CSV table of C-alpha atoms in Angstrom, one decimal:
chain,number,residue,atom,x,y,z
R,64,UNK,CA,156.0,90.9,69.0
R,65,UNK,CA,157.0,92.6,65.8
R,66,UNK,CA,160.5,91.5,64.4
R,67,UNK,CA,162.5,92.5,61.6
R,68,UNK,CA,165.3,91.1,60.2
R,69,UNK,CA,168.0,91.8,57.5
R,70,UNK,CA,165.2,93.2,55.7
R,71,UNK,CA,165.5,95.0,51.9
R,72,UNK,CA,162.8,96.4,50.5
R,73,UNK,CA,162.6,98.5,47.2
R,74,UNK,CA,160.2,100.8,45.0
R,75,UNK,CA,159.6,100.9,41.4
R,76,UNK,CA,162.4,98.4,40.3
R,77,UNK,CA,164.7,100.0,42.6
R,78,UNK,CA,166.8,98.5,45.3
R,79,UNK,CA,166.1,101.9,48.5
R,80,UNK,CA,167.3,99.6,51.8
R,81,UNK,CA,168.9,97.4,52.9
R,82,UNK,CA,169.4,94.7,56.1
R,83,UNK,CA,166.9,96.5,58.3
R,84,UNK,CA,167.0,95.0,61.9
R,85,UNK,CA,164.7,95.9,64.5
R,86,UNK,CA,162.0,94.4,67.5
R,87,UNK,CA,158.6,95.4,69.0
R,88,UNK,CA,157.6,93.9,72.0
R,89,UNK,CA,154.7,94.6,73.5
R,90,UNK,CA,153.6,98.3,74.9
R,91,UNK,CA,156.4,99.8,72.6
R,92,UNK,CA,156.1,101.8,69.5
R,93,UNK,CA,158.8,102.9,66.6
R,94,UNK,CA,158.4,106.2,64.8
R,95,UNK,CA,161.0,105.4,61.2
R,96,UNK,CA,162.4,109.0,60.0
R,97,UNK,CA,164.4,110.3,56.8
R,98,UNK,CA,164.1,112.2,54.2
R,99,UNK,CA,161.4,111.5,51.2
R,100,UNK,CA,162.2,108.6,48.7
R,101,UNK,CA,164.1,106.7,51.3
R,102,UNK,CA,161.8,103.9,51.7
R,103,UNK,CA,159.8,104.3,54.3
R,104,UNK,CA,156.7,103.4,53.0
R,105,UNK,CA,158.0,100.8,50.7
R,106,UNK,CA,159.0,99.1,54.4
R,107,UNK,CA,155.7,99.9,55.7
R,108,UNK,CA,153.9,98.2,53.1
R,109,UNK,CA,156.1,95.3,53.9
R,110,UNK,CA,155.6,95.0,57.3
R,111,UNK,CA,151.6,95.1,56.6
R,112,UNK,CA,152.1,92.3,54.1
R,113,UNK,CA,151.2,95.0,51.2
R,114,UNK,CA,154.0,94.3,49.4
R,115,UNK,CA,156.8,91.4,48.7
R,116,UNK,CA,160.6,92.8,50.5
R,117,UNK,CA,163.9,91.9,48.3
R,118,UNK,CA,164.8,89.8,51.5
R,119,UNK,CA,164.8,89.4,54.6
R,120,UNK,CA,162.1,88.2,57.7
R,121,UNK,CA,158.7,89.7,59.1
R,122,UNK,CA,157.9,88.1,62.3
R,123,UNK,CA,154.3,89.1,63.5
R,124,UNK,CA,152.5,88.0,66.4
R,125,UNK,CA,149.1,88.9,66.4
R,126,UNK,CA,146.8,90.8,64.2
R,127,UNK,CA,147.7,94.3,62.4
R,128,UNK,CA,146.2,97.2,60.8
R,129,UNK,CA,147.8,99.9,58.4
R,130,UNK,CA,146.8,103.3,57.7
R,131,UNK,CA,147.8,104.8,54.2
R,132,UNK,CA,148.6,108.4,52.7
R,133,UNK,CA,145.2,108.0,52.1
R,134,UNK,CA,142.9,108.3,54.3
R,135,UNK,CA,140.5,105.1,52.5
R,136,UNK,CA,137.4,106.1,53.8
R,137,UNK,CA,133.6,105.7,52.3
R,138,UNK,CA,133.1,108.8,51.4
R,139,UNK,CA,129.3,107.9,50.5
R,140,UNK,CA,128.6,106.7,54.7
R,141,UNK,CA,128.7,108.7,57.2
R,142,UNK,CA,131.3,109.2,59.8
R,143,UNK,CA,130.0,106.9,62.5
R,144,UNK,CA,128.9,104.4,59.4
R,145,UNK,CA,132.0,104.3,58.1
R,146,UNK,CA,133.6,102.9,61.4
R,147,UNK,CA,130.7,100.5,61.9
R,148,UNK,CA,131.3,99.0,58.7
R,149,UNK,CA,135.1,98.1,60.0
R,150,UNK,CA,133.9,97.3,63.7
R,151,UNK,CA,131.8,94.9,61.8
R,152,UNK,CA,134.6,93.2,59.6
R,153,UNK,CA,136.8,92.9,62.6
R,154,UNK,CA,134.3,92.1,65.3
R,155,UNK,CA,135.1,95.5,67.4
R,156,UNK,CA,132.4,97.2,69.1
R,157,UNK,CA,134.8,100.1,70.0
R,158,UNK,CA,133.2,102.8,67.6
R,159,UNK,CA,131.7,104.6,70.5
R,160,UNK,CA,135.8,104.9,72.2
R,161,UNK,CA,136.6,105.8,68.7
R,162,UNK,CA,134.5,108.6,68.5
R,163,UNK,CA,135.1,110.1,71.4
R,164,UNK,CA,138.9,109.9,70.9
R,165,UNK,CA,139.4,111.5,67.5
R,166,UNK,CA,136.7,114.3,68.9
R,167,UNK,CA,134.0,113.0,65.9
R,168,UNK,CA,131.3,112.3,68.1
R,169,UNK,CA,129.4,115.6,66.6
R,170,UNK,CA,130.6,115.0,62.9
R,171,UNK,CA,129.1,111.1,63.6
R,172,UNK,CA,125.9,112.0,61.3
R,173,UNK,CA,127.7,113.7,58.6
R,174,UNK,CA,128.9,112.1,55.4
R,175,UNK,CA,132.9,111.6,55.2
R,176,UNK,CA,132.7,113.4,51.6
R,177,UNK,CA,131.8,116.2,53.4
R,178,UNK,CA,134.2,116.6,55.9
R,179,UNK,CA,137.5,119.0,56.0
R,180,UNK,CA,141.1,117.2,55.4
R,181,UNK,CA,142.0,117.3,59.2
R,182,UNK,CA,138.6,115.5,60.1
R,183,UNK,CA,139.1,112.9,57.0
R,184,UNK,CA,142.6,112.0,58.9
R,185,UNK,CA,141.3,112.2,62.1
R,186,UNK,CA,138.1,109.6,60.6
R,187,UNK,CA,141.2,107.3,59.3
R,188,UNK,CA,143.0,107.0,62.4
R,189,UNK,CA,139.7,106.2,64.6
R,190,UNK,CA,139.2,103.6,62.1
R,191,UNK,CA,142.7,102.2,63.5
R,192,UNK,CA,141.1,102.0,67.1
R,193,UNK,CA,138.3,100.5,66.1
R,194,UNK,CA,140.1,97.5,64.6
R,195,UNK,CA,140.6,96.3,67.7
R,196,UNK,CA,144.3,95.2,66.0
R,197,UNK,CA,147.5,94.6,68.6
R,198,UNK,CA,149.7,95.9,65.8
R,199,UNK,CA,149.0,99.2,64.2
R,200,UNK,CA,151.4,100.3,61.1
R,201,UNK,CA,151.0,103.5,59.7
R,202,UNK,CA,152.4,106.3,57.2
R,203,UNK,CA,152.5,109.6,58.1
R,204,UNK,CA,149.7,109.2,60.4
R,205,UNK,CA,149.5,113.2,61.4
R,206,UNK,CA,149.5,114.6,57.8
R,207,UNK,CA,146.8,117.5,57.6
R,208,UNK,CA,145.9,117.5,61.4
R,209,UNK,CA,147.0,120.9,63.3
R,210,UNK,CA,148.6,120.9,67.0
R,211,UNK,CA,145.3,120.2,68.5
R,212,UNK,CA,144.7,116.8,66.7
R,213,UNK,CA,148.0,115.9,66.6
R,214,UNK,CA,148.1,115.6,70.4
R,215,UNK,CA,144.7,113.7,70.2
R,216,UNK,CA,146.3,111.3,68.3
R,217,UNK,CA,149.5,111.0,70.4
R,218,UNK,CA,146.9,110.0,73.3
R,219,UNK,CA,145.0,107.7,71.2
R,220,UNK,CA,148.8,106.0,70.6
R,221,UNK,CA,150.3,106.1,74.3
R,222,UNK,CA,146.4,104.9,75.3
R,223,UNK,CA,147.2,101.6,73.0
R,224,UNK,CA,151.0,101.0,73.8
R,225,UNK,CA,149.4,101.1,78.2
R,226,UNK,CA,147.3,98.4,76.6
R,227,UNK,CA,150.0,96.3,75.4
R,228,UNK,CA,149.6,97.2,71.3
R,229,UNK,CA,152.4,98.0,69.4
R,230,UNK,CA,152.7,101.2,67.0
R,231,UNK,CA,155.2,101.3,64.1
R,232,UNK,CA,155.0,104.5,61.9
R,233,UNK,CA,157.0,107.4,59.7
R,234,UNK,CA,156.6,110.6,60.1
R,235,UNK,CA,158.2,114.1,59.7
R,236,UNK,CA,156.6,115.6,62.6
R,237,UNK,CA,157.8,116.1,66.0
R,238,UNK,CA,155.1,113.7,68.2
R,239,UNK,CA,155.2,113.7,71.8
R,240,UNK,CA,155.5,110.1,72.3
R,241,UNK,CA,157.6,108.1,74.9
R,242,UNK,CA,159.0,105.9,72.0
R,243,UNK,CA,162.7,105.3,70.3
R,244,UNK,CA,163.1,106.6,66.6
R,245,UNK,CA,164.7,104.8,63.8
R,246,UNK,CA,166.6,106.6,61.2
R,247,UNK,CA,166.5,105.3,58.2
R,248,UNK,CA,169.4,106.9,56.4
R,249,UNK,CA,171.8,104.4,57.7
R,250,UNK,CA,170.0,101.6,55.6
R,251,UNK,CA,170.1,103.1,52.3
R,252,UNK,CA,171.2,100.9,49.5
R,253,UNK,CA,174.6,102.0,48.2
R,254,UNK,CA,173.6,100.4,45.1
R,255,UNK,CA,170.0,101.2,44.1
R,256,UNK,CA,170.3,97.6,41.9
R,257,UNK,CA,167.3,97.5,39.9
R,258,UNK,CA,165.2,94.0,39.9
R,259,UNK,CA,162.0,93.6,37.7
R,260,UNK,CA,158.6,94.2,39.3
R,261,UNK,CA,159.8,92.7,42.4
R,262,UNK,CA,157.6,95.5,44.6
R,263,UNK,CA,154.3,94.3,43.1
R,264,UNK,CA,151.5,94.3,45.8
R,265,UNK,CA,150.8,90.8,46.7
R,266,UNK,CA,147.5,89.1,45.4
């Protein structure tokens, strides 16, 4: 289960929201909307233990992954190299599914410096499967991918909620996915207090 409670999180010294309630159980998924600046990533970052909330409880249970605006990868390794090397950290041996899920299975020899925008997202997101996590957290998951690969990935995310995983992300997109939506809008700080360096990452 993923819980959240009465949290507040901020960006850049700056109070964004506040007291934001919500649950994941198992098999079900949260896609956070509103407009830019609101504070979705800063409460993404949270959740994934990037970064210290003004208040408020995290309750996790069981491991979790997060997937940046950037896409992180090696650009150096190649695209089956570069999942490898995180099967390896995490004790997966699920690049093979990964491959065959994000449609890289003929881009697997090439370096990741060397492939388009869509397929650099597409490499992110398999990295996500390969993981192996139960909790996957990500921000703006679908940027740079066209209609085709956006549906890829919205099987790759029903495929992991049927296995009991559970999928909390923003996005402005419209995703065909059987999960609720949570506007943020109705969380924004009324005062945007601002509080000294309290959105550092954590070391």
């Amino acid at each position: 289960m993923l819980e959240v409670a009465n949290l507040s999180v901020g960006r850049g010294g700056i109070s964004l929201l506040n007291n934001v309630n919500f649950s994941l159980k198992a098999g079900h998924g949260l896609v956070l909307r509103g407009p830019n600046g609101v504070g979705k990533t800063s409460l993404l970052r949270s959740v994934a233990g990037l970064q210290r909330p003004l208040c408020g409880d995290i309750s996790l249970d069981g491991s979790i992954a997060y997937a940046a605006h950037v896409d992180g990868n090696k650009g150096q390794l190649t695209v089956r190299e570069n999942l490898n090397f995180w099967a390896d950290v995490y004790g997966s041996e699920m690049t093979e599914e990964a491959l065959i899920a994000f449609k890289l299975h003929d881009l697997g020899q090439r370096p990741a410096a060397n492939l388009s925008a869509g397929q650099k997202r597409r490499l992110s997101l398999a990295r996500m499967l390969v993981t192996g996590c139960k909790v996957w957290v990500m921000d703006e998951p679908t940027v740079s991918l066209d209609q085709e690969n956006i549906a890829l990935f919205c099987v790759a995310v029903e495929r992991h909620l049927q296995l009991g995983g559970i999928v909390l992300l923003s996005s402005h997109s419209k995703l065909e996915l059987n999960i609720e939506t949570l506007d943020l809008v109705q969380f924004r700080a009324s005062q945007r207090i601002i509080v000294s360096a309290f959105d550092k990452a954590i070391e």
